[in-house]
Amino acid sequence: MKDNETLNEFEARLKREYDERQAVERREQVRSSHGDEYATLKAGMLSNVRATLTRKPATEYPDVRGMSDAEYQAQRSRLVRGGR
């Protein structure tokens, strides 16, 4: 109790300080719960990205390095037309 403070003022100050502490704790709980949820979502998204990047593509493209233009065109026409 501070000097020159009545009992009613003291009780009001204590209640106000208690309410402020409770509000701060509630905000911290909300912030930390959102952080945990975000961390879980982020880990899930990153694992999906890793799996996507490491799997082989559905279509295997031929290696065209070192081919002549005619060989490249033949490979391309087979690939584009579905091997016909």
Coordinates of C-alpha atoms in Angstrom, one line a residue, residues 3-80:
D3 CA 1.5 6.4 1.2
N4 CA -1.7 8.6 1.0
E5 CA -3.7 5.7 -0.6
T6 CA -7.0 4.7 0.8
L7 CA -8.0 1.0 1.2
N8 CA -10.5 1.4 -1.7
E9 CA -7.9 2.9 -4.0
F10 CA -5.4 0.2 -3.0
E11 CA -7.9 -2.6 -3.8
A12 CA -8.8 -0.9 -7.2
R13 CA -5.2 -0.6 -8.1
L14 CA -4.5 -4.3 -7.2
K15 CA -7.5 -5.4 -9.3
R16 CA -6.4 -3.3 -12.2
E17 CA -2.9 -4.6 -12.1
Y18 CA -4.2 -8.2 -11.8
D19 CA -6.5 -7.7 -14.8
E20 CA -3.6 -6.3 -16.8
R21 CA -1.4 -9.3 -16.0
Q22 CA -4.2 -11.7 -16.9
A23 CA -4.7 -9.9 -20.3
V24 CA -1.0 -10.1 -21.1
E25 CA -0.9 -13.8 -20.2
R26 CA -3.9 -14.5 -22.4
R27 CA -2.3 -12.6 -25.3
E28 CA 0.9 -14.6 -24.8
Q29 CA -1.0 -17.9 -24.8
V30 CA -2.8 -17.0 -28.0
R31 CA 0.5 -15.9 -29.6
S32 CA 2.3 -19.1 -28.6
S33 CA -0.5 -21.4 -29.7
H34 CA -0.6 -19.8 -33.1
G35 CA 3.2 -20.2 -33.3
D36 CA 2.9 -23.9 -32.6
E37 CA 0.2 -24.3 -35.2
Y38 CA 2.2 -22.3 -37.7
A39 CA 5.3 -24.5 -37.0
T40 CA 3.3 -27.6 -37.6
L41 CA 1.8 -26.3 -40.9
K42 CA 5.3 -25.1 -42.0
A43 CA 6.9 -28.5 -41.3
G44 CA 4.1 -30.2 -43.3
M45 CA 4.5 -27.9 -46.3
L46 CA 8.2 -28.3 -46.3
S47 CA 8.0 -32.1 -46.3
N48 CA 5.5 -31.9 -49.2
V49 CA 7.9 -29.7 -51.1
R50 CA 10.9 -32.0 -50.4
A51 CA 8.9 -35.0 -51.7
T52 CA 7.8 -33.1 -54.8
L53 CA 11.3 -32.0 -55.6
T54 CA 13.0 -35.4 -55.1
R55 CA 10.6 -37.6 -57.0
K56 CA 11.3 -38.3 -60.7
P57 CA 9.3 -36.5 -63.3
A58 CA 6.4 -38.3 -65.0
T59 CA 7.9 -38.0 -68.4
E60 CA 11.5 -39.0 -68.9
Y61 CA 13.1 -36.7 -71.5
P62 CA 15.9 -37.9 -73.6
D63 CA 19.4 -36.6 -73.2
V64 CA 19.9 -34.4 -76.3
R65 CA 23.4 -33.1 -75.5
G66 CA 25.8 -33.7 -78.3
M67 CA 23.1 -34.7 -80.9
S68 CA 23.0 -33.2 -84.3
D69 CA 20.1 -31.2 -85.4
A70 CA 18.6 -34.0 -87.4
E71 CA 18.9 -36.5 -84.5
Y72 CA 17.3 -33.9 -82.1
Q73 CA 14.4 -33.3 -84.5
A74 CA 13.8 -37.1 -84.8
Q75 CA 13.9 -37.4 -81.0
R76 CA 11.6 -34.4 -80.6
S77 CA 9.1 -35.7 -83.2
R78 CA 8.9 -39.1 -81.5
L79 CA 8.4 -37.4 -78.1
V80 CA 5.8 -34.9 -79.3

